[in-house]
CSV table of C-alpha atoms and ligand atoms in Angstrom, one decimal:
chain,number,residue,atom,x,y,z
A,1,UNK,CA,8.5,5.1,23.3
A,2,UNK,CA,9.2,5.5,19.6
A,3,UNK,CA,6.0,4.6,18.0
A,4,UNK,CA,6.3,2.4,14.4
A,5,UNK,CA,3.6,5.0,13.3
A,6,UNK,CA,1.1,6.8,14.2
A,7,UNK,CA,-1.1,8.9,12.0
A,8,UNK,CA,-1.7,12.3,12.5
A,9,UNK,CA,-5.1,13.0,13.7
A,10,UNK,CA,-6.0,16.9,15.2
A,11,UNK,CA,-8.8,18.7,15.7
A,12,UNK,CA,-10.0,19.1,12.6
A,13,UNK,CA,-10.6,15.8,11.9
A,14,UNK,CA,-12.3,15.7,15.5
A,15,UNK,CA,-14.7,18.8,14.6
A,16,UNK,CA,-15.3,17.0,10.8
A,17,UNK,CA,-16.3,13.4,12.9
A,18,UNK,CA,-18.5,15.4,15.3
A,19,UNK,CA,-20.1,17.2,12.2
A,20,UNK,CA,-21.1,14.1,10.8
A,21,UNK,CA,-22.2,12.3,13.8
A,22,UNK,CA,-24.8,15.5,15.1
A,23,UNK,CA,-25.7,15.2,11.1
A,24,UNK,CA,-27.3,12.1,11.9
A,25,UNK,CA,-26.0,10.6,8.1
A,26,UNK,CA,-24.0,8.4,8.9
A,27,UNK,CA,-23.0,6.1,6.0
A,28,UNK,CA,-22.3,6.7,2.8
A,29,UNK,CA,-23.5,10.0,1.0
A,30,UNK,CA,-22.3,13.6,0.5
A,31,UNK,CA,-18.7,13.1,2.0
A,32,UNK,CA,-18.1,10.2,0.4
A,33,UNK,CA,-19.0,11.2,-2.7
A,34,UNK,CA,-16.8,14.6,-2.7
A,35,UNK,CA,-13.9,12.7,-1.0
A,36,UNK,CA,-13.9,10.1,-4.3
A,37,UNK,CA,-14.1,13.3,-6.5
A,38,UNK,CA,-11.1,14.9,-4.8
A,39,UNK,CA,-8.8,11.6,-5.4
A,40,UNK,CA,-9.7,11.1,-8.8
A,41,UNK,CA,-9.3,14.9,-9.1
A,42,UNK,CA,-5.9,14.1,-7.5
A,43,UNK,CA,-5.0,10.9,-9.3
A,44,UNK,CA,-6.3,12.6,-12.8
A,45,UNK,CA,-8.6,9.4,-12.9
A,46,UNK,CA,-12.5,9.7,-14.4
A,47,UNK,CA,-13.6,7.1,-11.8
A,48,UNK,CA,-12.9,7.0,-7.5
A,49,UNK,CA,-15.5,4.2,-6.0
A,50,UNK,CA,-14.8,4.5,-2.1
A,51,UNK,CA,-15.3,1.1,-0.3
A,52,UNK,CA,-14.6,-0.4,3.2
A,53,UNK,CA,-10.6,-1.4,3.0
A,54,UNK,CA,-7.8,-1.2,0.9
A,55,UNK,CA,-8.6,-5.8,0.7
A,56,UNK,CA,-12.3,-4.7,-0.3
A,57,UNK,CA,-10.8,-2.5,-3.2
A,58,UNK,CA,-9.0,-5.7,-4.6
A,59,UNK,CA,-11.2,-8.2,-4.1
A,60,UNK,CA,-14.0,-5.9,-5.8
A,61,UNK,CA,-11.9,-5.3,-8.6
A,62,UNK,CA,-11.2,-8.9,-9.1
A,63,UNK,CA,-15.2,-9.7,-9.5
A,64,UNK,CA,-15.2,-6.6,-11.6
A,65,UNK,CA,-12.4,-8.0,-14.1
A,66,UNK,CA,-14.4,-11.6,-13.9
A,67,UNK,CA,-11.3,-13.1,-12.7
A,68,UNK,CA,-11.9,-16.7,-11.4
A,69,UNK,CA,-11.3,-20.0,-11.6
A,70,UNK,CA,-9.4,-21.5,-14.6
A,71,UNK,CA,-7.5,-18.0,-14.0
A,72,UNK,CA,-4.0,-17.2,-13.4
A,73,UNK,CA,-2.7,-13.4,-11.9
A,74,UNK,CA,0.9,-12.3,-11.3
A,75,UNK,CA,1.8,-10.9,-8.4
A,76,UNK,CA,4.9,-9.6,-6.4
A,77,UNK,CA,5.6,-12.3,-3.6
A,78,UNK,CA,7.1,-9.5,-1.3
A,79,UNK,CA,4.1,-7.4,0.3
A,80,UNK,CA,1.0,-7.7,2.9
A,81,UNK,CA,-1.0,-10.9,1.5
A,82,UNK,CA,-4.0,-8.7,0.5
A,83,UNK,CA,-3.1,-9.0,-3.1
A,84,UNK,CA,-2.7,-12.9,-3.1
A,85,UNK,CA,-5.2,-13.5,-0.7
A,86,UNK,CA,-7.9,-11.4,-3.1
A,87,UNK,CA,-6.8,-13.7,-5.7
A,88,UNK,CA,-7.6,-16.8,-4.0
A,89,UNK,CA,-11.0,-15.6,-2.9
A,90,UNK,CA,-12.3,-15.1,-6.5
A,91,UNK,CA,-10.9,-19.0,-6.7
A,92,UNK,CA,-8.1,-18.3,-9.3
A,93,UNK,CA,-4.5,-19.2,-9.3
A,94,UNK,CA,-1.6,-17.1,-7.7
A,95,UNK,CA,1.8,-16.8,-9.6
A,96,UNK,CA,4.0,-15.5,-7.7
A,97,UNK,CA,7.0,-13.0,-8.9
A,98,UNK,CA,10.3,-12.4,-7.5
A,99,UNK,CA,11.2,-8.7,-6.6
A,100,UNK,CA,14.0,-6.7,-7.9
A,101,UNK,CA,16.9,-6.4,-5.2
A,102,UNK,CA,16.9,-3.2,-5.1
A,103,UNK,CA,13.8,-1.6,-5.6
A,104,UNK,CA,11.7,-4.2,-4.1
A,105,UNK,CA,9.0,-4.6,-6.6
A,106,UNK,CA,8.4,-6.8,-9.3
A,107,UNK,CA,10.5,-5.9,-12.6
A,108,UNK,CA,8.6,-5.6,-15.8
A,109,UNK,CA,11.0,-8.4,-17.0
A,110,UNK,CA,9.8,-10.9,-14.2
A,111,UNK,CA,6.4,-9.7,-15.0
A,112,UNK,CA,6.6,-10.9,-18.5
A,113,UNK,CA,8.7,-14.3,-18.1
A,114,UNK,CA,6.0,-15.2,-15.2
A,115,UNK,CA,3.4,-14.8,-17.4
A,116,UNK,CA,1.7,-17.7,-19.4
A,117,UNK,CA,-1.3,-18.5,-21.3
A,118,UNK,CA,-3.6,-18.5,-18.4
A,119,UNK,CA,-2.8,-15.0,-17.0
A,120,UNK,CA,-5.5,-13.1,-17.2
A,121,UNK,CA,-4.7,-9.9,-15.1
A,122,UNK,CA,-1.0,-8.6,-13.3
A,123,UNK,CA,-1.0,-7.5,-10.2
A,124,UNK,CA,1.9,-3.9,-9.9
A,125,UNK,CA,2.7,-3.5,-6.3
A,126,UNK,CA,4.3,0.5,-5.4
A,127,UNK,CA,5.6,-1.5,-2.6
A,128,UNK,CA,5.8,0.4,0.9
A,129,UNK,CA,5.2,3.6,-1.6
A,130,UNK,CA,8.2,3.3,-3.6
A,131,UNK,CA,6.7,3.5,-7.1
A,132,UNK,CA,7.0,0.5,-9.7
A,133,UNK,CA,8.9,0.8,-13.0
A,134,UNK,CA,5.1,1.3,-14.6
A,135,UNK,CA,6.4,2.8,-18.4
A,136,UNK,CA,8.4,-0.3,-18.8
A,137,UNK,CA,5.8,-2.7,-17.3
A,138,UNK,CA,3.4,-1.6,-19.4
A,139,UNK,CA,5.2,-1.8,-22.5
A,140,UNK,CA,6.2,-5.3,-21.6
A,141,UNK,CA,2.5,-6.4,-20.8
A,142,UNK,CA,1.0,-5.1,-23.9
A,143,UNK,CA,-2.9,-5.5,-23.2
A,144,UNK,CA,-3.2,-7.8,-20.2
A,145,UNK,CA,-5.0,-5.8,-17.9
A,146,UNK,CA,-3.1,-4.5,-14.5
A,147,UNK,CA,-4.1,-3.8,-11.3
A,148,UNK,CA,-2.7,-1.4,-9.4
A,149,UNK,CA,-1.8,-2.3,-6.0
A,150,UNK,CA,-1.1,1.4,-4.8
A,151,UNK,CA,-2.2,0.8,-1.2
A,152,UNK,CA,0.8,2.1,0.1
A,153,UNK,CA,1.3,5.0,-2.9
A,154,UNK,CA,-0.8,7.9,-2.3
A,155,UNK,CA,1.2,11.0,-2.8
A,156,UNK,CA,4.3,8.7,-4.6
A,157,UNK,CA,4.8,9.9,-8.2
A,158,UNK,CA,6.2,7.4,-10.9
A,159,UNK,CA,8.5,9.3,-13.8
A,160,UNK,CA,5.6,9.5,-16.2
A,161,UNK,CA,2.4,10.5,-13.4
A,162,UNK,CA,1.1,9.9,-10.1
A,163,UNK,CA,0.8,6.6,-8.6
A,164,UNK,CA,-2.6,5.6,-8.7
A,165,UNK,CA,-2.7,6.0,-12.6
A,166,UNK,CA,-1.5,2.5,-13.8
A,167,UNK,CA,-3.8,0.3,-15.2
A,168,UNK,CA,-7.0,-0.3,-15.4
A,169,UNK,CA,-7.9,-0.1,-11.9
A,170,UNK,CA,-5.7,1.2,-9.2
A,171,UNK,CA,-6.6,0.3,-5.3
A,172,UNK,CA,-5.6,2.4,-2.5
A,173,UNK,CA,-6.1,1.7,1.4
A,174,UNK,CA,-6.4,4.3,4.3
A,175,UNK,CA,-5.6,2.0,6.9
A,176,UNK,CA,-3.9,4.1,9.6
A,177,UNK,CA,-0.4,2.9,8.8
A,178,UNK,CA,-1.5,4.4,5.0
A,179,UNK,CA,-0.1,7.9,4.4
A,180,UNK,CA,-4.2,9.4,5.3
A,181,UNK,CA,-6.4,7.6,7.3
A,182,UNK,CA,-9.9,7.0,7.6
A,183,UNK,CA,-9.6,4.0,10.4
A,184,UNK,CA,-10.0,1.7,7.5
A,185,UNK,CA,-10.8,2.3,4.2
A,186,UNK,CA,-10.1,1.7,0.4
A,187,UNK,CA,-10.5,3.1,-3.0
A,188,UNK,CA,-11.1,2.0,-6.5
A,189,UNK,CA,-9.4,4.2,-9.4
A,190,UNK,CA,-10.2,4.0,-13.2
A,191,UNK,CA,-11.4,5.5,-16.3
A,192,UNK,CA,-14.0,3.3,-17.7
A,193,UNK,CA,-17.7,3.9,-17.4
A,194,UNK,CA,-18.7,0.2,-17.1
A,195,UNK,CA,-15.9,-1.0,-14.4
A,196,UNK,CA,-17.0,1.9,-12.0
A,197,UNK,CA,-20.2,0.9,-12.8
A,198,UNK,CA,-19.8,-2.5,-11.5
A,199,UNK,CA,-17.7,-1.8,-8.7
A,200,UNK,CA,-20.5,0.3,-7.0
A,201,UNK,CA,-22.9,-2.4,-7.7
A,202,UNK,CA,-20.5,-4.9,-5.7
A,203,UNK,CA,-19.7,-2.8,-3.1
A,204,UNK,CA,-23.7,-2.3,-2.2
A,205,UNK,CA,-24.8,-5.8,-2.1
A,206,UNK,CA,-25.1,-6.2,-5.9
A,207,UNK,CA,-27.5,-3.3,-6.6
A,208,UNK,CA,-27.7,-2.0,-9.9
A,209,UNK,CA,-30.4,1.1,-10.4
A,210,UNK,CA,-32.8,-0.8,-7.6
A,211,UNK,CA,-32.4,-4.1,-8.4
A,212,UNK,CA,-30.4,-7.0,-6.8
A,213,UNK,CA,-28.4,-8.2,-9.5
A,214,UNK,CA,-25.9,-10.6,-8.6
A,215,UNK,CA,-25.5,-11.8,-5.1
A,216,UNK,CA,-22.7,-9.3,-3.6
A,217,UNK,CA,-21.4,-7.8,0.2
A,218,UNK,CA,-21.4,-4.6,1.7
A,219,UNK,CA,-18.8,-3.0,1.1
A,220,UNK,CA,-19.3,0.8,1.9
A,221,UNK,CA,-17.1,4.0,3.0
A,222,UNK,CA,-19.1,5.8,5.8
A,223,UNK,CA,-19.3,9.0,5.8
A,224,UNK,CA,-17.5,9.5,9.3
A,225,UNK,CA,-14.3,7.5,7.5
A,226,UNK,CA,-15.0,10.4,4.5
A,227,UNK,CA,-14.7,13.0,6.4
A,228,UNK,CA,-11.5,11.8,8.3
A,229,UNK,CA,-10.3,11.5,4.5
A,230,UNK,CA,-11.2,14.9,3.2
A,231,UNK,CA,-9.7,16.7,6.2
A,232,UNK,CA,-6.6,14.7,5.9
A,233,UNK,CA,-6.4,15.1,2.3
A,234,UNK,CA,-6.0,19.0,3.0
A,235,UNK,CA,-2.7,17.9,4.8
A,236,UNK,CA,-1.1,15.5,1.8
A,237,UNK,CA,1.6,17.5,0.6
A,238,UNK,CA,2.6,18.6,4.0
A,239,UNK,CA,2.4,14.5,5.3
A,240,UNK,CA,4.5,13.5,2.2
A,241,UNK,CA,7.5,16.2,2.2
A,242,UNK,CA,7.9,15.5,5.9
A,243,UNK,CA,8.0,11.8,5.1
A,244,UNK,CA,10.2,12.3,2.6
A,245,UNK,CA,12.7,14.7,5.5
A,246,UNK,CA,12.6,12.0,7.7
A,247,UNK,CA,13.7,9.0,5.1
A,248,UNK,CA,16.7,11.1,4.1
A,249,UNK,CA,17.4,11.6,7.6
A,250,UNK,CA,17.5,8.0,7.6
A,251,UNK,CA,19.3,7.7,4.5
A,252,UNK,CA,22.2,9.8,5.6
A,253,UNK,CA,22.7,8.2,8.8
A,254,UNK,CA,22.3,4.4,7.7
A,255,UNK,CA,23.8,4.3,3.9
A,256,UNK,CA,26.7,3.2,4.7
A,257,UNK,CA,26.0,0.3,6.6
A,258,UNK,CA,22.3,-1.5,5.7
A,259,UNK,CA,20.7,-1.8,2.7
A,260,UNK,CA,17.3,-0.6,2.0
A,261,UNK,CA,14.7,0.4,-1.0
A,262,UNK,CA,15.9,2.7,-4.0
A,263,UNK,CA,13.7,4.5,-6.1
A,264,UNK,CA,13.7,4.3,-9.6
A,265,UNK,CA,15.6,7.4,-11.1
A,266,UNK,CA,12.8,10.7,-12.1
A,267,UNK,CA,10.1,8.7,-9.3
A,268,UNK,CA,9.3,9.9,-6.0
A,269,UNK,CA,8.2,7.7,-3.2
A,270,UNK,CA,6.5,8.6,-0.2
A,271,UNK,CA,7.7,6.4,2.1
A,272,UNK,CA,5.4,4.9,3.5
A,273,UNK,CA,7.4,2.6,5.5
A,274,UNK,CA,10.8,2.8,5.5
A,275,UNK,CA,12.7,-0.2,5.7
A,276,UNK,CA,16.1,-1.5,6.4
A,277,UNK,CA,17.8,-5.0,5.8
A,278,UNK,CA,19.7,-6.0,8.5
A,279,UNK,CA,23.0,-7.6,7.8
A,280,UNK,CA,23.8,-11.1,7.8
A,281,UNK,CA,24.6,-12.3,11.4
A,282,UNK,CA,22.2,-10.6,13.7
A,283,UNK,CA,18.7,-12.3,15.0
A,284,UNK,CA,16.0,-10.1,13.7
A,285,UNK,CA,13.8,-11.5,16.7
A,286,UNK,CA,16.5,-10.4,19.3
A,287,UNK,CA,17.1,-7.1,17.2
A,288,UNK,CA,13.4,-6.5,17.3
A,289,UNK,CA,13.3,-7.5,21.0
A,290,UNK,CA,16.7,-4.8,21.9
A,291,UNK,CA,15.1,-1.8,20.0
A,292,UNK,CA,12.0,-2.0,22.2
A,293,UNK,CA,13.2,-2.0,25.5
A,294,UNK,CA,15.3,0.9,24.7
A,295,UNK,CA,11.9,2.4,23.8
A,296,UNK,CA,12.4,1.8,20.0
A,297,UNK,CA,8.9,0.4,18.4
A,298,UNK,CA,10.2,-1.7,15.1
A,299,UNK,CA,8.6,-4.1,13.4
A,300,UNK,CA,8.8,-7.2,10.6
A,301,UNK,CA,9.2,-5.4,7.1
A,302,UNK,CA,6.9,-7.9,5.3
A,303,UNK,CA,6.6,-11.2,4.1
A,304,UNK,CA,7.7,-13.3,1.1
A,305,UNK,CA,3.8,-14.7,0.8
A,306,UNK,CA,4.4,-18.0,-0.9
A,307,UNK,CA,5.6,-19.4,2.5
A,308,UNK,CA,2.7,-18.0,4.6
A,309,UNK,CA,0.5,-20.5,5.9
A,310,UNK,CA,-2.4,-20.0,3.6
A,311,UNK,CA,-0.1,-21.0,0.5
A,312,UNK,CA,1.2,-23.8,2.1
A,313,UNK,CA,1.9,-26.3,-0.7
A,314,UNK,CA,3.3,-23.1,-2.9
A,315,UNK,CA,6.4,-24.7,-4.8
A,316,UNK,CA,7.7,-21.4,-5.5
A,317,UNK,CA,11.3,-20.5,-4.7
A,318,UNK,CA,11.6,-16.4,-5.0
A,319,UNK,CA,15.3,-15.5,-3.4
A,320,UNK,CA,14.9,-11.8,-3.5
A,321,UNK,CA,11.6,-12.0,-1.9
A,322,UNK,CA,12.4,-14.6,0.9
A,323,UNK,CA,15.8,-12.6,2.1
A,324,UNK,CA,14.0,-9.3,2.1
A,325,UNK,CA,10.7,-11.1,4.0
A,326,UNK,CA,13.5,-12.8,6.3
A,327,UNK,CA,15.7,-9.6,7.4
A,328,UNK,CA,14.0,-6.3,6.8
A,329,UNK,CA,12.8,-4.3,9.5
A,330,UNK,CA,10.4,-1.3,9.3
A,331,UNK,CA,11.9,1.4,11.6
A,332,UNK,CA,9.3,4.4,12.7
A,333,UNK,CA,8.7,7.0,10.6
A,334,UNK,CA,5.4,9.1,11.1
A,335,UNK,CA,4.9,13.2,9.7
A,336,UNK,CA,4.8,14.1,13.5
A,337,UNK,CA,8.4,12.5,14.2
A,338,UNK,CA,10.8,14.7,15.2
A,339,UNK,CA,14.4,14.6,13.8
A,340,UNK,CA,16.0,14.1,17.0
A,341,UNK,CA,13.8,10.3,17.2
A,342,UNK,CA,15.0,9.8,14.1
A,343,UNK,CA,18.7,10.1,15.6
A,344,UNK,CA,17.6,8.2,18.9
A,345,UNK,CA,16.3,5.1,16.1
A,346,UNK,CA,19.2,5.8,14.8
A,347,UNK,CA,21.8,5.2,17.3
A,348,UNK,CA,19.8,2.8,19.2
A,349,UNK,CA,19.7,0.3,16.3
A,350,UNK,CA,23.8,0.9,16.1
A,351,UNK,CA,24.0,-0.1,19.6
A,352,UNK,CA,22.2,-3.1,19.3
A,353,UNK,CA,24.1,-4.6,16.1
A,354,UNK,CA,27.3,-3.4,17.6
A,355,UNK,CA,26.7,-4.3,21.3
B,1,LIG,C1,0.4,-3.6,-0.6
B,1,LIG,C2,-0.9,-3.7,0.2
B,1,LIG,N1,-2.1,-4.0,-0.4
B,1,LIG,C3,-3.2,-4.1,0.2
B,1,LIG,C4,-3.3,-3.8,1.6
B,1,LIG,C5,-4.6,-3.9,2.3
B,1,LIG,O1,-5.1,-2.7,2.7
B,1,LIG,P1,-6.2,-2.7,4.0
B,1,LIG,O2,-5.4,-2.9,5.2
B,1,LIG,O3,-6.8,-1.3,3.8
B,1,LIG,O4,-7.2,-3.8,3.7
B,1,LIG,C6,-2.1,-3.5,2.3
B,1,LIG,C7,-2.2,-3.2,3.7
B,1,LIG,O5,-1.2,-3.2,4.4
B,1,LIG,C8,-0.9,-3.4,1.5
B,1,LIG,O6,0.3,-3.1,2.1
């Protein structure tokens, strides 16, 4: 079987989980702490707070920005709901944004018609790594804050810096499907003082310098997640160039006949999942269904979230978004693949659309 993914996990991370558990310290201190310092290092941000999942790094940052009811944030419809959902837990109002056709995030044009006199903060996805257009968005937002959504982003570059620099706060996850790992996990970049400040009170049940200060979770890194970070974090170049080896494998084979995401011109993405859209005609269920019995794991690209359940009632019509959601497939792609699974995906999903 072709795994979808499958992170890479060796024995140094096993000998840096055993240190920590014989260390007896098991939640968050020293590890944490140096892994936050090597991303902002990394990301050339003042500020890394470290929390519990790449959701927890939204929704804190949300509560950080005071966004709530009354409020209005833009995001791109196409993605994993974590950015919408965060939204509707701090009780303010999603507007959705269509995605551009080929690059499958939000364009800073749609980002600045969508926007209104209630909008209070926009949501930038670097969706499945491939990073947004973020000169032109910011020079089309002027000073409505952004969030970063650069789950997906670590290690992709946009033309003018890394991903992970846009905004005022950028979130990353290190869920294992995330270019590192640390089981799960999340991260909260940015340069001022007082927003870090606030984000380590929320994610430690509202504790400012001893005292309880507004009612808040827990919403901590531990220090055995840490240390999975930091020893992955020595392999990040490495993980990304191979990424980058397989997708152009991919590339070469499939441009021709299937669509799927370009990056703007001067960026590099990581490709953090590398998707396809299959052409009209085919059943993506039975498609799906093919590729896995001839040991091929694919999976559903992602979802056009105004049509998911929990924004049932959502008025919004977003073509780009709903055709992508409705056809793409995520084919495997992991740093360990070798290129001759990459040629066995390859001619497997051939056989099935030409069968
Ligand atoms: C764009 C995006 N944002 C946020 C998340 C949430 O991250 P986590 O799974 O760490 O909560 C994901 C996860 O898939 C994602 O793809």
């Amino acid at each position: 079987m072709i795994p979808l993914a499958k992170p890479w996990i060796g024995e140094d991370e096993q000998r840096a989980v055993s240190a920590v558990l014989e260390s007896g310290q098991l939640v968050q201190g020293a590890l944490v702490e140096r892994f936050e310092l090597a991303i902002a290092a990394l990301l050339g941000r003042r500020h890394a707070v470290a929390v519990s999942s790449g959701t927890a790094a939204l929704q804190l940052t949300l509560k950080a920005l005071q966004v709530g009811p009354g409020d209005e944030v833009l995001c791109p419809a196409l993605s994993w709901p974590s950015p919408a959902h965060a939204v509707r837990v701090a009780g303010a109002k999603v507007r959705f944004v269509d995605v551009d056709q080929a690059e499958w995030n939000s364009t800073a044009e749609a980002l600045r018609e969508a926007r209104n006199g209630n909008t209070r903060v926009a949501i930038v996805i670097d969706q499945f790594g491939n990073p947004a257009r973020a000169e032109e968005i910011r020079g089309a937002l002027g000073a409505l804050p952004i969030i970063e959504d650069a789950a997906c982003a670590l290690g992709s570059r946009f033309t003018s810096g890394p991903c992970g620099s846009l905004g005022k706060v950028s979130c990353l996850s290190f869920h294992p499907r995330k270019i590192l790992t640390t089981g799960e996990g999340g991260m909260c970049l940015t340069d001022e003082d007082d927003i870090a400040e606030k984000l380590r009170m929320l994610r430690n049940h509202g504790r400012l310098r001893g005292e309880f200060v507004v009612a808040a979770g827990n919403s901590r890194m531990t220090e055995i997640a840490a240390a999975l970070g930091l020893t992955q974090l020595q392999r990040l170049d490495e993980i990304v160039s191979r990424r980058r080896e397989l997708a152009a494998l991919y590339q070469k084979a499939l441009g021709d006949e299937m669509d799927f995401q370009s990056t703007p011109q001067g960026a590099e993405s990581n490709y953090q999942t590398f998707g396809v859209v299959l052409p009209q005609g085919h059943d993506r269920r039975a498609v799906l269904a093919k590729l896995l019995e001839q040991g091929v794991e694919a999976g559903i690209l992602s979802f056009a979230i105004h049509k998911l359940g929990s924004f049932a009632g959502s008025e919004a019509t977003l073509p780009i978004a709903e055709h992508i959601a409705a056809r793409g497939i995520a084919l495997p792609l992991y740093p360990q693949m070798r290129n001759a699974e990459v040629d066995e995906v390859v001619r497997s999903l051939r056989g099935v659309l030409h069968e």
